[in-house]
C-alpha cells in the first residue's frame, strides 16, 4: 500500500493517512477523533490513562478534548493509520437518530470493533484517498458509512472514567480567551489576573474542569491553528511559525511532528497533492 502522507478536508472535518514510527506527545483535539490501522504493526494509544489497542479489528475512539498519546516501542515496525478528525456539526447531523449528541462524551468506549463490513468501508476510504481523482463528496459518503458502522458495532470491556465538565465560569472564561488567542504563549499570567485566581488554584481548577493542564490546552489550540496555516494558507512555514509564536522553524516543525507524526512540510504536501489532482 502507499504510505505517503495524505490529507483531505471537507464538511466532515479532515481525514489523514500517516505512518506512526515515533512517539506522539500527550495531546487532544476539539474534534471527535477516530483512528484505524490500515497497515504495519499492531500498536496502541493511551487514552486518558488506559492503553487502547489499535489493530485490524480494533479502532481507537477519542471524544473531543480527551487527552491521548501514542507510545512507540523501539524496534517495533511502523503502523499505518487513517485518522479522522470529525466536525461536530457534521457528526451531530449524521448521528441524529442515535440520541442526544455530546462531543465531550460521544463514544461509549475508547475502543471500537472493526467488523468485516467496517473494514471493507475502511479500505474504500483508503482507495479514495489514494485514487487518481479523489472526491470530497465521495469521501464524505464513505466516512459517514465508516463512522456509523463503527459506532453501531462497537463493543469494548474498556471502561472510561466520567468526563470533567467546564462548570467553573472562570475556567470557561479562560478557555474562551485561550481559543480566541490561538494558544498564544505567555497568556497565563494575564488570564490569572483577569479572573482573580491564584496561579496555583487556577492550574488545579483548570485540570479539574477540563481534564488537562492549561499548557496542554494551549497546545491543542495552537496545533489546530498550525494545521490551518499549513494546509489552507499559502504563506511560508517560517511565517506560520512566527505567527504562532515559535522562535524558529525547527521548533515549529518539532512541535508539529510530535503531535501529528509528520513534519508540516510533508503535511502540506499531502494536502496539496490531493487538491491538485
PDB file of C-alpha atoms in Angstrom:
ATOM      1  CA  UNK A   1       0.000   0.000   0.000  1.00  0.00           C
ATOM      2  CA  UNK A   2       1.028   3.652  -0.379  1.00  0.00           C
ATOM      3  CA  UNK A   3       2.421   5.014   2.903  1.00  0.00           C
ATOM      4  CA  UNK A   4       2.858   8.681   1.929  1.00  0.00           C
ATOM      5  CA  UNK A   5       1.008  11.375   3.836  1.00  0.00           C
ATOM      6  CA  UNK A   6      -2.491  12.150   2.532  1.00  0.00           C
ATOM      7  CA  UNK A   7      -4.741  14.850   3.994  1.00  0.00           C
ATOM      8  CA  UNK A   8      -8.262  15.765   2.833  1.00  0.00           C
ATOM      9  CA  UNK A   9     -10.548  18.466   4.241  1.00  0.00           C
ATOM     10  CA  UNK A  10     -14.309  18.679   3.814  1.00  0.00           C
ATOM     11  CA  UNK A  11     -17.613  19.311   5.570  1.00  0.00           C
ATOM     12  CA  UNK A  12     -16.817  16.206   7.638  1.00  0.00           C
ATOM     13  CA  UNK A  13     -13.665  17.774   9.110  1.00  0.00           C
ATOM     14  CA  UNK A  14     -10.433  16.191   7.936  1.00  0.00           C
ATOM     15  CA  UNK A  15      -9.064  12.736   7.240  1.00  0.00           C
ATOM     16  CA  UNK A  16      -5.354  11.921   7.216  1.00  0.00           C
ATOM     17  CA  UNK A  17      -3.301   8.894   6.248  1.00  0.00           C
ATOM     18  CA  UNK A  18       0.012   8.839   8.123  1.00  0.00           C
ATOM     19  CA  UNK A  19       2.639   6.409   9.357  1.00  0.00           C
ATOM     20  CA  UNK A  20       3.410   6.163  13.066  1.00  0.00           C
ATOM     21  CA  UNK A  21       7.093   5.498  13.607  1.00  0.00           C
ATOM     22  CA  UNK A  22       7.822   7.560  16.701  1.00  0.00           C
ATOM     23  CA  UNK A  23       6.038   8.652  19.868  1.00  0.00           C
ATOM     24  CA  UNK A  24       3.297  11.292  19.809  1.00  0.00           C
ATOM     25  CA  UNK A  25       3.146  13.554  22.838  1.00  0.00           C
ATOM     26  CA  UNK A  26       0.057  13.734  25.026  1.00  0.00           C
ATOM     27  CA  UNK A  27      -2.392  15.949  23.173  1.00  0.00           C
ATOM     28  CA  UNK A  28      -6.069  16.443  22.368  1.00  0.00           C
ATOM     29  CA  UNK A  29      -8.332  17.773  19.599  1.00  0.00           C
ATOM     30  CA  UNK A  30     -11.511  19.875  19.561  1.00  0.00           C
ATOM     31  CA  UNK A  31     -12.999  17.114  17.369  1.00  0.00           C
ATOM     32  CA  UNK A  32     -14.210  13.583  17.908  1.00  0.00           C
ATOM     33  CA  UNK A  33     -11.245  11.527  16.790  1.00  0.00           C
ATOM     34  CA  UNK A  34     -11.162   8.015  15.277  1.00  0.00           C
ATOM     35  CA  UNK A  35      -8.006   6.034  14.488  1.00  0.00           C
ATOM     36  CA  UNK A  36      -7.924   2.960  12.245  1.00  0.00           C
ATOM     37  CA  UNK A  37      -4.989   0.707  11.435  1.00  0.00           C
ATOM     38  CA  UNK A  38      -4.560   0.119   7.673  1.00  0.00           C
ATOM     39  CA  UNK A  39      -1.116  -1.493   7.632  1.00  0.00           C
ATOM     40  CA  UNK A  40       2.039  -2.340   9.548  1.00  0.00           C
ATOM     41  CA  UNK A  41       2.319  -3.440  13.157  1.00  0.00           C
ATOM     42  CA  UNK A  42      -0.376  -3.673  15.794  1.00  0.00           C
ATOM     43  CA  UNK A  43       0.067  -0.907  18.351  1.00  0.00           C
ATOM     44  CA  UNK A  44      -1.901   1.045  20.946  1.00  0.00           C
ATOM     45  CA  UNK A  45      -2.739   4.521  22.168  1.00  0.00           C
ATOM     46  CA  UNK A  46      -3.106   5.750  25.717  1.00  0.00           C
ATOM     47  CA  UNK A  47      -6.481   7.490  26.129  1.00  0.00           C
ATOM     48  CA  UNK A  48      -6.610   9.299  29.459  1.00  0.00           C
ATOM     49  CA  UNK A  49      -4.520   6.754  31.377  1.00  0.00           C
ATOM     50  CA  UNK A  50      -5.622   3.499  29.699  1.00  0.00           C
ATOM     51  CA  UNK A  51      -3.987   1.563  26.865  1.00  0.00           C
ATOM     52  CA  UNK A  52      -6.343   1.066  23.910  1.00  0.00           C
ATOM     53  CA  UNK A  53      -5.270  -1.409  21.191  1.00  0.00           C
ATOM     54  CA  UNK A  54      -5.012  -0.342  17.562  1.00  0.00           C
ATOM     55  CA  UNK A  55      -5.299  -3.481  15.429  1.00  0.00           C
ATOM     56  CA  UNK A  56      -7.053  -4.759  12.312  1.00  0.00           C
ATOM     57  CA  UNK A  57     -10.215  -5.378  14.319  1.00  0.00           C
ATOM     58  CA  UNK A  58      -9.983  -2.609  16.933  1.00  0.00           C
ATOM     59  CA  UNK A  59     -10.138   1.155  16.342  1.00  0.00           C
ATOM     60  CA  UNK A  60      -9.276   3.872  18.858  1.00  0.00           C
ATOM     61  CA  UNK A  61     -12.127   6.294  19.631  1.00  0.00           C
ATOM     62  CA  UNK A  62     -11.393   9.605  21.348  1.00  0.00           C
ATOM     63  CA  UNK A  63     -14.005  12.170  22.368  1.00  0.00           C
ATOM     64  CA  UNK A  64     -13.396  15.869  21.760  1.00  0.00           C
ATOM     65  CA  UNK A  65     -10.805  17.368  24.125  1.00  0.00           C
ATOM     66  CA  UNK A  66      -9.864  13.971  25.602  1.00  0.00           C
ATOM     67  CA  UNK A  67      -6.087  13.690  26.145  1.00  0.00           C
ATOM     68  CA  UNK A  68      -4.328  10.820  24.373  1.00  0.00           C
ATOM     69  CA  UNK A  69      -0.847   9.835  23.210  1.00  0.00           C
ATOM     70  CA  UNK A  70       0.999   7.224  21.172  1.00  0.00           C
ATOM     71  CA  UNK A  71       3.947   5.375  22.682  1.00  0.00           C
ATOM     72  CA  UNK A  72       6.274   3.882  20.087  1.00  0.00           C
ATOM     73  CA  UNK A  73       8.304   0.920  21.295  1.00  0.00           C
ATOM     74  CA  UNK A  74      11.898   0.973  19.978  1.00  0.00           C
ATOM     75  CA  UNK A  75      12.401  -1.736  17.397  1.00  0.00           C
ATOM     76  CA  UNK A  76       8.730  -2.172  16.507  1.00  0.00           C
ATOM     77  CA  UNK A  77       7.709  -1.731  12.840  1.00  0.00           C
ATOM     78  CA  UNK A  78       5.737   1.403  11.904  1.00  0.00           C
ATOM     79  CA  UNK A  79       1.932   1.424  11.888  1.00  0.00           C
ATOM     80  CA  UNK A  80      -0.014   2.979   9.006  1.00  0.00           C
ATOM     81  CA  UNK A  81      -3.246   4.615  10.102  1.00  0.00           C
ATOM     82  CA  UNK A  82      -6.271   6.505   8.857  1.00  0.00           C
ATOM     83  CA  UNK A  83      -7.117   9.277  11.332  1.00  0.00           C
ATOM     84  CA  UNK A  84     -10.480  11.068  11.325  1.00  0.00           C
ATOM     85  CA  UNK A  85     -10.974  14.486  12.928  1.00  0.00           C
ATOM     86  CA  UNK A  86     -14.745  14.829  12.756  1.00  0.00           C
ATOM     87  CA  UNK A  87     -16.536  18.175  12.622  1.00  0.00           C
ATOM     88  CA  UNK A  88     -19.069  18.365  15.469  1.00  0.00           C
ATOM     89  CA  UNK A  89     -21.924  19.779  13.379  1.00  0.00           C
ATOM     90  CA  UNK A  90     -21.432  17.109  10.700  1.00  0.00           C
ATOM     91  CA  UNK A  91     -21.296  14.349  13.296  1.00  0.00           C
ATOM     92  CA  UNK A  92     -24.372  15.683  15.105  1.00  0.00           C
ATOM     93  CA  UNK A  93     -26.374  15.565  11.877  1.00  0.00           C
ATOM     94  CA  UNK A  94     -25.024  12.141  10.967  1.00  0.00           C
ATOM     95  CA  UNK A  95     -25.841  10.645  14.359  1.00  0.00           C
ATOM     96  CA  UNK A  96     -29.199  12.382  14.874  1.00  0.00           C
ATOM     97  CA  UNK A  97     -31.006   9.039  15.136  1.00  0.00           C
ATOM     98  CA  UNK A  98     -28.654   7.784  17.849  1.00  0.00           C
ATOM     99  CA  UNK A  99     -29.859  10.190  20.528  1.00  0.00           C
ATOM    100  CA  UNK A 100     -28.573  13.378  22.145  1.00  0.00           C
ATOM    101  CA  UNK A 101     -25.202  14.454  20.761  1.00  0.00           C
ATOM    102  CA  UNK A 102     -22.386  15.490  23.102  1.00  0.00           C
ATOM    103  CA  UNK A 103     -18.894  15.657  21.546  1.00  0.00           C
ATOM    104  CA  UNK A 104     -17.348  15.536  25.035  1.00  0.00           C
ATOM    105  CA  UNK A 105     -18.965  12.183  25.708  1.00  0.00           C
ATOM    106  CA  UNK A 106     -19.990  10.757  22.343  1.00  0.00           C
ATOM    107  CA  UNK A 107     -18.209   7.420  22.160  1.00  0.00           C
ATOM    108  CA  UNK A 108     -19.365   4.839  24.680  1.00  0.00           C
ATOM    109  CA  UNK A 109     -15.912   3.269  24.883  1.00  0.00           C
ATOM    110  CA  UNK A 110     -12.392   4.145  23.832  1.00  0.00           C
ATOM    111  CA  UNK A 111     -12.132   1.035  21.634  1.00  0.00           C
ATOM    112  CA  UNK A 112     -14.369   0.330  18.646  1.00  0.00           C
ATOM    113  CA  UNK A 113     -14.853  -3.033  16.986  1.00  0.00           C
ATOM    114  CA  UNK A 114     -13.893  -3.132  13.298  1.00  0.00           C
ATOM    115  CA  UNK A 115     -16.181  -5.712  11.714  1.00  0.00           C
ATOM    116  CA  UNK A 116     -15.569  -7.208   8.283  1.00  0.00           C
ATOM    117  CA  UNK A 117     -18.091  -4.791   6.775  1.00  0.00           C
ATOM    118  CA  UNK A 118     -16.451  -1.858   8.557  1.00  0.00           C
ATOM    119  CA  UNK A 119     -13.020  -2.940   7.327  1.00  0.00           C
ATOM    120  CA  UNK A 120     -14.271  -3.066   3.730  1.00  0.00           C
ATOM    121  CA  UNK A 121     -15.519   0.511   4.049  1.00  0.00           C
ATOM    122  CA  UNK A 122     -12.171   1.498   5.575  1.00  0.00           C
ATOM    123  CA  UNK A 123     -10.371   0.084   2.541  1.00  0.00           C
ATOM    124  CA  UNK A 124     -12.724   2.071   0.290  1.00  0.00           C
ATOM    125  CA  UNK A 125     -11.744   5.217   2.240  1.00  0.00           C
ATOM    126  CA  UNK A 126      -8.082   4.358   1.704  1.00  0.00           C
ATOM    127  CA  UNK A 127      -8.630   3.767  -2.025  1.00  0.00           C
ATOM    128  CA  UNK A 128     -10.485   7.077  -2.349  1.00  0.00           C
ATOM    129  CA  UNK A 129      -7.733   8.941  -0.541  1.00  0.00           C
ATOM    130  CA  UNK A 130      -5.062   7.436  -2.801  1.00  0.00           C
ATOM    131  CA  UNK A 131      -7.082   7.441  -6.014  1.00  0.00           C
ATOM    132  CA  UNK A 132      -6.272   9.382  -9.159  1.00  0.00           C
ATOM    133  CA  UNK A 133      -9.189  11.794  -8.681  1.00  0.00           C
ATOM    134  CA  UNK A 134     -10.229  11.834  -5.010  1.00  0.00           C
ATOM    135  CA  UNK A 135     -13.631  13.421  -4.479  1.00  0.00           C
ATOM    136  CA  UNK A 136     -14.631  15.212  -1.282  1.00  0.00           C
ATOM    137  CA  UNK A 137     -18.258  14.192  -1.882  1.00  0.00           C
ATOM    138  CA  UNK A 138     -17.278  10.531  -2.301  1.00  0.00           C
ATOM    139  CA  UNK A 139     -15.110  10.752   0.802  1.00  0.00           C
ATOM    140  CA  UNK A 140     -17.944  12.287   2.818  1.00  0.00           C
ATOM    141  CA  UNK A 141     -20.261   9.416   1.832  1.00  0.00           C
ATOM    142  CA  UNK A 142     -17.645   6.794   2.716  1.00  0.00           C
ATOM    143  CA  UNK A 143     -16.802   8.424   6.041  1.00  0.00           C
ATOM    144  CA  UNK A 144     -20.465   8.559   7.009  1.00  0.00           C
ATOM    145  CA  UNK A 145     -20.648   4.802   6.421  1.00  0.00           C
ATOM    146  CA  UNK A 146     -17.392   4.199   8.292  1.00  0.00           C
ATOM    147  CA  UNK A 147     -18.368   6.265  11.328  1.00  0.00           C
ATOM    148  CA  UNK A 148     -21.860   4.787  11.655  1.00  0.00           C
ATOM    149  CA  UNK A 149     -20.636   1.249  11.078  1.00  0.00           C
ATOM    150  CA  UNK A 150     -18.007   1.612  13.791  1.00  0.00           C
ATOM    151  CA  UNK A 151     -20.367   3.218  16.282  1.00  0.00           C
ATOM    152  CA  UNK A 152     -23.160   0.719  15.757  1.00  0.00           C
ATOM    153  CA  UNK A 153     -20.925  -2.355  16.002  1.00  0.00           C
ATOM    154  CA  UNK A 154     -18.586  -1.144  18.741  1.00  0.00           C
ATOM    155  CA  UNK A 155     -18.156  -3.070  21.942  1.00  0.00           C
ATOM    156  CA  UNK A 156     -15.382  -2.975  24.499  1.00  0.00           C
ATOM    157  CA  UNK A 157     -14.610  -4.000  28.053  1.00  0.00           C
ATOM    158  CA  UNK A 158     -12.530  -0.856  28.472  1.00  0.00           C
ATOM    159  CA  UNK A 159     -14.395   1.411  30.864  1.00  0.00           C
ATOM    160  CA  UNK A 160     -13.810   5.142  30.989  1.00  0.00           C
ATOM    161  CA  UNK A 161     -13.986   7.472  33.903  1.00  0.00           C
ATOM    162  CA  UNK A 162     -16.576  10.230  33.731  1.00  0.00           C
ATOM    163  CA  UNK A 163     -15.609  13.367  31.837  1.00  0.00           C
ATOM    164  CA  UNK A 164     -14.835  16.596  33.626  1.00  0.00           C
ATOM    165  CA  UNK A 165     -17.067  19.490  32.607  1.00  0.00           C
ATOM    166  CA  UNK A 166     -16.388  23.217  32.135  1.00  0.00           C
ATOM    167  CA  UNK A 167     -18.509  24.137  35.177  1.00  0.00           C
ATOM    168  CA  UNK A 168     -16.490  26.992  36.701  1.00  0.00           C
ATOM    169  CA  UNK A 169     -17.339  30.274  34.931  1.00  0.00           C
ATOM    170  CA  UNK A 170     -13.767  31.470  35.483  1.00  0.00           C
ATOM    171  CA  UNK A 171     -12.383  28.431  33.676  1.00  0.00           C
ATOM    172  CA  UNK A 172     -14.925  28.828  30.853  1.00  0.00           C
ATOM    173  CA  UNK A 173     -13.714  32.412  30.517  1.00  0.00           C
ATOM    174  CA  UNK A 174     -10.087  31.264  30.458  1.00  0.00           C
ATOM    175  CA  UNK A 175     -10.876  28.613  27.826  1.00  0.00           C
ATOM    176  CA  UNK A 176     -12.577  31.183  25.610  1.00  0.00           C
ATOM    177  CA  UNK A 177      -9.633  33.568  25.989  1.00  0.00           C
ATOM    178  CA  UNK A 178      -7.127  30.871  25.017  1.00  0.00           C
ATOM    179  CA  UNK A 179      -9.208  29.877  21.985  1.00  0.00           C
ATOM    180  CA  UNK A 180      -9.563  33.458  20.787  1.00  0.00           C
ATOM    181  CA  UNK A 181      -5.805  33.972  21.017  1.00  0.00           C
ATOM    182  CA  UNK A 182      -4.893  30.733  19.204  1.00  0.00           C
ATOM    183  CA  UNK A 183      -2.998  29.362  22.184  1.00  0.00           C
ATOM    184  CA  UNK A 184      -0.539  32.272  22.162  1.00  0.00           C
ATOM    185  CA  UNK A 185       2.420  31.844  24.502  1.00  0.00           C
ATOM    186  CA  UNK A 186       2.713  33.743  27.802  1.00  0.00           C
ATOM    187  CA  UNK A 187      -1.003  34.302  28.394  1.00  0.00           C
ATOM    188  CA  UNK A 188      -1.379  32.527  31.731  1.00  0.00           C
ATOM    189  CA  UNK A 189      -0.363  35.458  33.949  1.00  0.00           C
ATOM    190  CA  UNK A 190      -2.812  37.750  32.123  1.00  0.00           C
ATOM    191  CA  UNK A 191      -5.612  35.200  32.485  1.00  0.00           C
ATOM    192  CA  UNK A 192      -4.934  34.617  36.182  1.00  0.00           C
ATOM    193  CA  UNK A 193      -5.013  38.346  36.840  1.00  0.00           C
ATOM    194  CA  UNK A 194      -8.195  38.808  34.798  1.00  0.00           C
ATOM    195  CA  UNK A 195     -10.234  36.092  36.537  1.00  0.00           C
ATOM    196  CA  UNK A 196      -8.923  36.807  40.039  1.00  0.00           C
ATOM    197  CA  UNK A 197      -7.456  33.411  40.936  1.00  0.00           C
ATOM    198  CA  UNK A 198      -4.082  32.495  42.337  1.00  0.00           C
ATOM    199  CA  UNK A 199      -1.816  30.762  39.820  1.00  0.00           C
ATOM    200  CA  UNK A 200      -1.757  27.512  41.813  1.00  0.00           C
ATOM    201  CA  UNK A 201      -5.544  27.451  42.218  1.00  0.00           C
ATOM    202  CA  UNK A 202      -6.051  28.248  38.536  1.00  0.00           C
ATOM    203  CA  UNK A 203      -3.915  25.270  37.484  1.00  0.00           C
ATOM    204  CA  UNK A 204      -5.773  22.934  39.886  1.00  0.00           C
ATOM    205  CA  UNK A 205      -9.217  24.140  38.845  1.00  0.00           C
ATOM    206  CA  UNK A 206      -8.400  24.136  35.119  1.00  0.00           C
ATOM    207  CA  UNK A 207      -7.289  20.489  35.319  1.00  0.00           C
ATOM    208  CA  UNK A 208     -10.389  19.562  37.364  1.00  0.00           C
ATOM    209  CA  UNK A 209     -12.742  21.204  34.854  1.00  0.00           C
ATOM    210  CA  UNK A 210     -11.116  20.243  31.553  1.00  0.00           C
ATOM    211  CA  UNK A 211      -9.097  17.115  32.305  1.00  0.00           C
ATOM    212  CA  UNK A 212      -5.888  18.749  31.068  1.00  0.00           C
ATOM    213  CA  UNK A 213      -3.366  21.349  32.150  1.00  0.00           C
ATOM    214  CA  UNK A 214      -3.524  24.912  30.764  1.00  0.00           C
ATOM    215  CA  UNK A 215      -0.311  24.195  28.841  1.00  0.00           C
ATOM    216  CA  UNK A 216      -1.786  21.115  27.174  1.00  0.00           C
ATOM    217  CA  UNK A 217      -4.947  23.043  26.292  1.00  0.00           C
ATOM    218  CA  UNK A 218      -2.819  25.814  24.750  1.00  0.00           C
ATOM    219  CA  UNK A 219      -1.078  23.219  22.612  1.00  0.00           C
ATOM    220  CA  UNK A 220      -4.452  21.876  21.399  1.00  0.00           C
ATOM    221  CA  UNK A 221      -5.481  25.340  20.211  1.00  0.00           C
ATOM    222  CA  UNK A 222      -2.037  26.069  18.762  1.00  0.00           C
ATOM    223  CA  UNK A 223      -1.966  22.756  16.884  1.00  0.00           C
ATOM    224  CA  UNK A 224      -5.317  23.383  15.183  1.00  0.00           C
ATOM    225  CA  UNK A 225      -4.170  26.845  14.139  1.00  0.00           C
ATOM    226  CA  UNK A 226      -0.898  25.354  12.882  1.00  0.00           C
ATOM    227  CA  UNK A 227      -2.797  22.815  10.770  1.00  0.00           C
ATOM    228  CA  UNK A 228      -4.995  25.549   9.273  1.00  0.00           C
ATOM    229  CA  UNK A 229      -1.950  27.633   8.384  1.00  0.00           C
ATOM    230  CA  UNK A 230      -0.146  24.591   6.978  1.00  0.00           C
ATOM    231  CA  UNK A 231      -2.993  23.222   4.859  1.00  0.00           C
ATOM    232  CA  UNK A 232      -5.062  26.267   3.898  1.00  0.00           C
ATOM    233  CA  UNK A 233      -2.663  29.219   3.961  1.00  0.00           C
ATOM    234  CA  UNK A 234      -0.181  29.957   1.176  1.00  0.00           C
ATOM    235  CA  UNK A 235       2.272  31.721   3.485  1.00  0.00           C
ATOM    236  CA  UNK A 236       5.649  30.152   4.150  1.00  0.00           C
ATOM    237  CA  UNK A 237       6.122  27.731   7.017  1.00  0.00           C
ATOM    238  CA  UNK A 238       8.633  30.148   8.525  1.00  0.00           C
ATOM    239  CA  UNK A 239       5.943  32.845   8.554  1.00  0.00           C
ATOM    240  CA  UNK A 240       3.446  30.394  10.065  1.00  0.00           C
ATOM    241  CA  UNK A 241       5.956  29.511  12.793  1.00  0.00           C
ATOM    242  CA  UNK A 242       6.462  33.178  13.607  1.00  0.00           C
ATOM    243  CA  UNK A 243       2.715  33.873  13.642  1.00  0.00           C
ATOM    244  CA  UNK A 244       2.240  31.055  16.169  1.00  0.00           C
ATOM    245  CA  UNK A 245       4.964  32.396  18.435  1.00  0.00           C
ATOM    246  CA  UNK A 246       7.665  29.808  17.760  1.00  0.00           C
ATOM    247  CA  UNK A 247      11.233  31.062  17.927  1.00  0.00           C
ATOM    248  CA  UNK A 248      12.255  29.315  14.693  1.00  0.00           C
ATOM    249  CA  UNK A 249      11.051  26.881  12.034  1.00  0.00           C
ATOM    250  CA  UNK A 250      12.894  23.966  13.690  1.00  0.00           C
ATOM    251  CA  UNK A 251      10.928  24.441  16.933  1.00  0.00           C
ATOM    252  CA  UNK A 252       7.670  24.667  14.984  1.00  0.00           C
ATOM    253  CA  UNK A 253       8.464  21.560  12.926  1.00  0.00           C
ATOM    254  CA  UNK A 254       9.329  19.574  16.054  1.00  0.00           C
ATOM    255  CA  UNK A 255       6.062  20.637  17.739  1.00  0.00           C
ATOM    256  CA  UNK A 256       4.047  19.730  14.627  1.00  0.00           C
ATOM    257  CA  UNK A 257       5.726  16.352  14.140  1.00  0.00           C
ATOM    258  CA  UNK A 258       5.337  15.401  17.806  1.00  0.00           C
ATOM    259  CA  UNK A 259       1.574  15.944  17.520  1.00  0.00           C
ATOM    260  CA  UNK A 260       0.763  14.680  14.003  1.00  0.00           C
ATOM    261  CA  UNK A 261       3.560  12.153  13.275  1.00  0.00           C
ATOM    262  CA  UNK A 262       4.791  14.120  10.231  1.00  0.00           C
ATOM    263  CA  UNK A 263       6.507  17.434   9.541  1.00  0.00           C
ATOM    264  CA  UNK A 264       4.441  20.478   8.485  1.00  0.00           C
ATOM    265  CA  UNK A 265       6.162  20.348   5.078  1.00  0.00           C
ATOM    266  CA  UNK A 266       5.006  16.768   4.441  1.00  0.00           C
ATOM    267  CA  UNK A 267       1.544  17.504   5.854  1.00  0.00           C
ATOM    268  CA  UNK A 268       1.168  20.472   3.493  1.00  0.00           C
ATOM    269  CA  UNK A 269       2.458  18.412   0.589  1.00  0.00           C
ATOM    270  CA  UNK A 270      -0.010  15.616   1.363  1.00  0.00           C
ATOM    271  CA  UNK A 271      -2.927  18.038   1.267  1.00  0.00           C
ATOM    272  CA  UNK A 272      -1.581  19.821  -1.826  1.00  0.00           C
ATOM    273  CA  UNK A 273      -1.239  16.541  -3.727  1.00  0.00           C
ATOM    274  CA  UNK A 274      -4.951  15.861  -3.279  1.00  0.00           C
ATOM    275  CA  UNK A 275      -6.021  19.409  -4.124  1.00  0.00           C
ATOM    276  CA  UNK A 276      -4.084  19.428  -7.401  1.00  0.00           C
ATOM    277  CA  UNK A 277      -5.210  16.038  -8.791  1.00  0.00           C
TER     278      UNK A 277
END
